[in-house]
mmCIF file of the C-alpha atoms, coordinates in Angstrom:
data_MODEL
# 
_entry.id   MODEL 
# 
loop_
_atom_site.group_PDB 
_atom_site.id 
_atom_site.type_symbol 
_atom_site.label_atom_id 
_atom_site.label_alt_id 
_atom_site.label_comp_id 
_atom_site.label_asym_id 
_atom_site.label_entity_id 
_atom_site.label_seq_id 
_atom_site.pdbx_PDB_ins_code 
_atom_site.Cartn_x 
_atom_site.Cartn_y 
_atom_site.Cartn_z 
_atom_site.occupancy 
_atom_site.B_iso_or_equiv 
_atom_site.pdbx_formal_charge 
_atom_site.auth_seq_id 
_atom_site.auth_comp_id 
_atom_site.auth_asym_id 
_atom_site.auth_atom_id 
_atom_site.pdbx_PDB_model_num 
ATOM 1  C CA . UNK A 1 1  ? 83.688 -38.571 131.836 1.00 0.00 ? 1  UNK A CA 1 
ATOM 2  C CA . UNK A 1 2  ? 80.260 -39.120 131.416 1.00 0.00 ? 2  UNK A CA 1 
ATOM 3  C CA . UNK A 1 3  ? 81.011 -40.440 127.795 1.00 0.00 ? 3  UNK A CA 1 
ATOM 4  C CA . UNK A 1 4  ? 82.989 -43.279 129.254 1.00 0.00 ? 4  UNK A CA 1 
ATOM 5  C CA . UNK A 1 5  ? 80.270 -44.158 131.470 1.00 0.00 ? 5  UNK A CA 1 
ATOM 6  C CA . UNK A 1 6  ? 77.282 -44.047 129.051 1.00 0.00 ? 6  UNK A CA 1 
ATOM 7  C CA . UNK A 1 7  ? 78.997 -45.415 125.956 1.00 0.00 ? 7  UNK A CA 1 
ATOM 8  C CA . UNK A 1 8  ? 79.496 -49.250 127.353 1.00 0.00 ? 8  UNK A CA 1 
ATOM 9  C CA . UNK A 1 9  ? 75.718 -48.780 128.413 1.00 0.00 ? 9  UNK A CA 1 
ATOM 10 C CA . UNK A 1 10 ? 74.523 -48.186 124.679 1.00 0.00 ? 10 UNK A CA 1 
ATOM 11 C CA . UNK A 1 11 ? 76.793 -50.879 123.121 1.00 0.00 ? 11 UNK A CA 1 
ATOM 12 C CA . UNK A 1 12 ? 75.318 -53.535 125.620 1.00 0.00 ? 12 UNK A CA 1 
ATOM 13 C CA . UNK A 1 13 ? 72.210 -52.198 124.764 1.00 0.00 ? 13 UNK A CA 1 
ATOM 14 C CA . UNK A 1 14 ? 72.516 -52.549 120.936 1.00 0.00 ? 14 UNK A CA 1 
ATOM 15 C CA . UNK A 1 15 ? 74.106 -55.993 121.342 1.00 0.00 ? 15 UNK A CA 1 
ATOM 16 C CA . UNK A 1 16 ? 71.315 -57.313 123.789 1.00 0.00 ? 16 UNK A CA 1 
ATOM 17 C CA . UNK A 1 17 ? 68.897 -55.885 121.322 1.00 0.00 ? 17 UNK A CA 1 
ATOM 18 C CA . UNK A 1 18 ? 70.415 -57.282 118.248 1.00 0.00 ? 18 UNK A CA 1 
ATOM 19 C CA . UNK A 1 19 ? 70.975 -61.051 119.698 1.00 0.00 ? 19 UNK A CA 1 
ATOM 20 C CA . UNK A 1 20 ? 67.004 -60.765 120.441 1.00 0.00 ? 20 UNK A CA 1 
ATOM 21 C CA . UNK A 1 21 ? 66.102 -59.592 117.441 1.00 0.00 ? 21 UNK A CA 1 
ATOM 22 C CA . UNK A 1 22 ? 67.977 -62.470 115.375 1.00 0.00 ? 22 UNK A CA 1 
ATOM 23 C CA . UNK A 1 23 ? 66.917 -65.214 117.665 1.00 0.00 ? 23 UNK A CA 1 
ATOM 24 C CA . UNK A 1 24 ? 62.968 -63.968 117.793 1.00 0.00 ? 24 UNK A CA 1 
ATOM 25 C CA . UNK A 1 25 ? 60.560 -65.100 115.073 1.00 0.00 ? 25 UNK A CA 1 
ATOM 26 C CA . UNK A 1 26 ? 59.352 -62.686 112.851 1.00 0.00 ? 26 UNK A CA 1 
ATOM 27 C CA . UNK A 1 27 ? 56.156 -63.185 114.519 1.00 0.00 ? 27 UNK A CA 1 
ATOM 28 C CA . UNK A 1 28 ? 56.885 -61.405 117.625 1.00 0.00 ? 28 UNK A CA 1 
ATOM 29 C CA . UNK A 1 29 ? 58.107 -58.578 116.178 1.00 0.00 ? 29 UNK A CA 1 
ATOM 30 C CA . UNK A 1 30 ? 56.162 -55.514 115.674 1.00 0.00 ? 30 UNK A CA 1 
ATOM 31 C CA . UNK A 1 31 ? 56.750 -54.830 111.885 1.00 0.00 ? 31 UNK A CA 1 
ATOM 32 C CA . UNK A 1 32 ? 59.349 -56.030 109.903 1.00 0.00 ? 32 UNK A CA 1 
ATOM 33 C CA . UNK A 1 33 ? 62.804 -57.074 110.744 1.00 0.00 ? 33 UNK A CA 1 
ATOM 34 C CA . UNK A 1 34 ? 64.496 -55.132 108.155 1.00 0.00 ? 34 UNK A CA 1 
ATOM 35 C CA . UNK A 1 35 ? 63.111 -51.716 109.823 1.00 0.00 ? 35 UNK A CA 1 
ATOM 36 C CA . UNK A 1 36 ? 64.344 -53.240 113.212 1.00 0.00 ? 36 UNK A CA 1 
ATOM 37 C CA . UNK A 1 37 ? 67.714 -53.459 112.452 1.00 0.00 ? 37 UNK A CA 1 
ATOM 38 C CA . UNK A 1 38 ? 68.911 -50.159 111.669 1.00 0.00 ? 38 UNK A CA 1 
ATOM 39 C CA . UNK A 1 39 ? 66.910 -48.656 114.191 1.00 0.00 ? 39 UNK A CA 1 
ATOM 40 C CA . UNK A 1 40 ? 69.007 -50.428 116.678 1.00 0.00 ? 40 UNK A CA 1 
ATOM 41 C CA . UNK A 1 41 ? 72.315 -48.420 115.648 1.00 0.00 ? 41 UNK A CA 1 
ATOM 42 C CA . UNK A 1 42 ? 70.374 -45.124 116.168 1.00 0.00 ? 42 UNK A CA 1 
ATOM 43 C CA . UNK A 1 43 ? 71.882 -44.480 119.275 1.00 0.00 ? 43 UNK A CA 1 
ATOM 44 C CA . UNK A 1 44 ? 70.482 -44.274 122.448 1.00 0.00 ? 44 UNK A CA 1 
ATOM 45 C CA . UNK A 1 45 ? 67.067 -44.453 121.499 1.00 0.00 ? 45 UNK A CA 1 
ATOM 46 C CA . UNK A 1 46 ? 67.087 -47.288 118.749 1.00 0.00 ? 46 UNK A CA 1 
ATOM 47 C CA . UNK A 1 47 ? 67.700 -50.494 121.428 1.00 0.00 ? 47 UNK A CA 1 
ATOM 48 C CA . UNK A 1 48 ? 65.003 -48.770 123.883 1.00 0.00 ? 48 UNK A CA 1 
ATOM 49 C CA . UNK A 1 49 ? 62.380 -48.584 121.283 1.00 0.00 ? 49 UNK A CA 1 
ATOM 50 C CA . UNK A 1 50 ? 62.772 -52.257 120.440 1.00 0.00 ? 50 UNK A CA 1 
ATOM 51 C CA . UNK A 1 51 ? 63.186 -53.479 123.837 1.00 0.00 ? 51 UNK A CA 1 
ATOM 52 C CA . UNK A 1 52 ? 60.126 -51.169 124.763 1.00 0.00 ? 52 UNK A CA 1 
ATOM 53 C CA . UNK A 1 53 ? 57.617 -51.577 122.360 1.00 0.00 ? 53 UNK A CA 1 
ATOM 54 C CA . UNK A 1 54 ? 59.206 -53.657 118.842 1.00 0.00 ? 54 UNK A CA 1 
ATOM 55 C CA . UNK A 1 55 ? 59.101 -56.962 120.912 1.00 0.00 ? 55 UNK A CA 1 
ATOM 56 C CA . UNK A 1 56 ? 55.123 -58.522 121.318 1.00 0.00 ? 56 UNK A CA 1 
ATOM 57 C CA . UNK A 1 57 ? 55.117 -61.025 124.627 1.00 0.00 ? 57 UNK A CA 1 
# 
């Protein structure tokens, strides 16, 4: 059950994550985009790291 629940959390996560990450300029981006993207598909923690602390404001 809980599977069900958490699963459509990490895919919108990943997918809110990886529309950021394509539409930000390198520039705002801690380190490089190549490292960023596979990190999103490490699952749950990947799209949480970026969100929390790849992105600079």
């Amino acid at each position: 059950m809980t599977t069900l629940v958490l699963a459509p959390v990490e895919v919108a996560l990943t997918v809110i994550a990886a529309v950021d990450l394509s539409r930000r300029p390198a520039g705002r981006i801690r380190g490089p985009k190549a490292v960023w993207w596979p990190t999103l598909f490490v699952q749950p923690l990947g799209p949480v790291l970026y969100r929390g602390w790849g992105r600079r404001t």
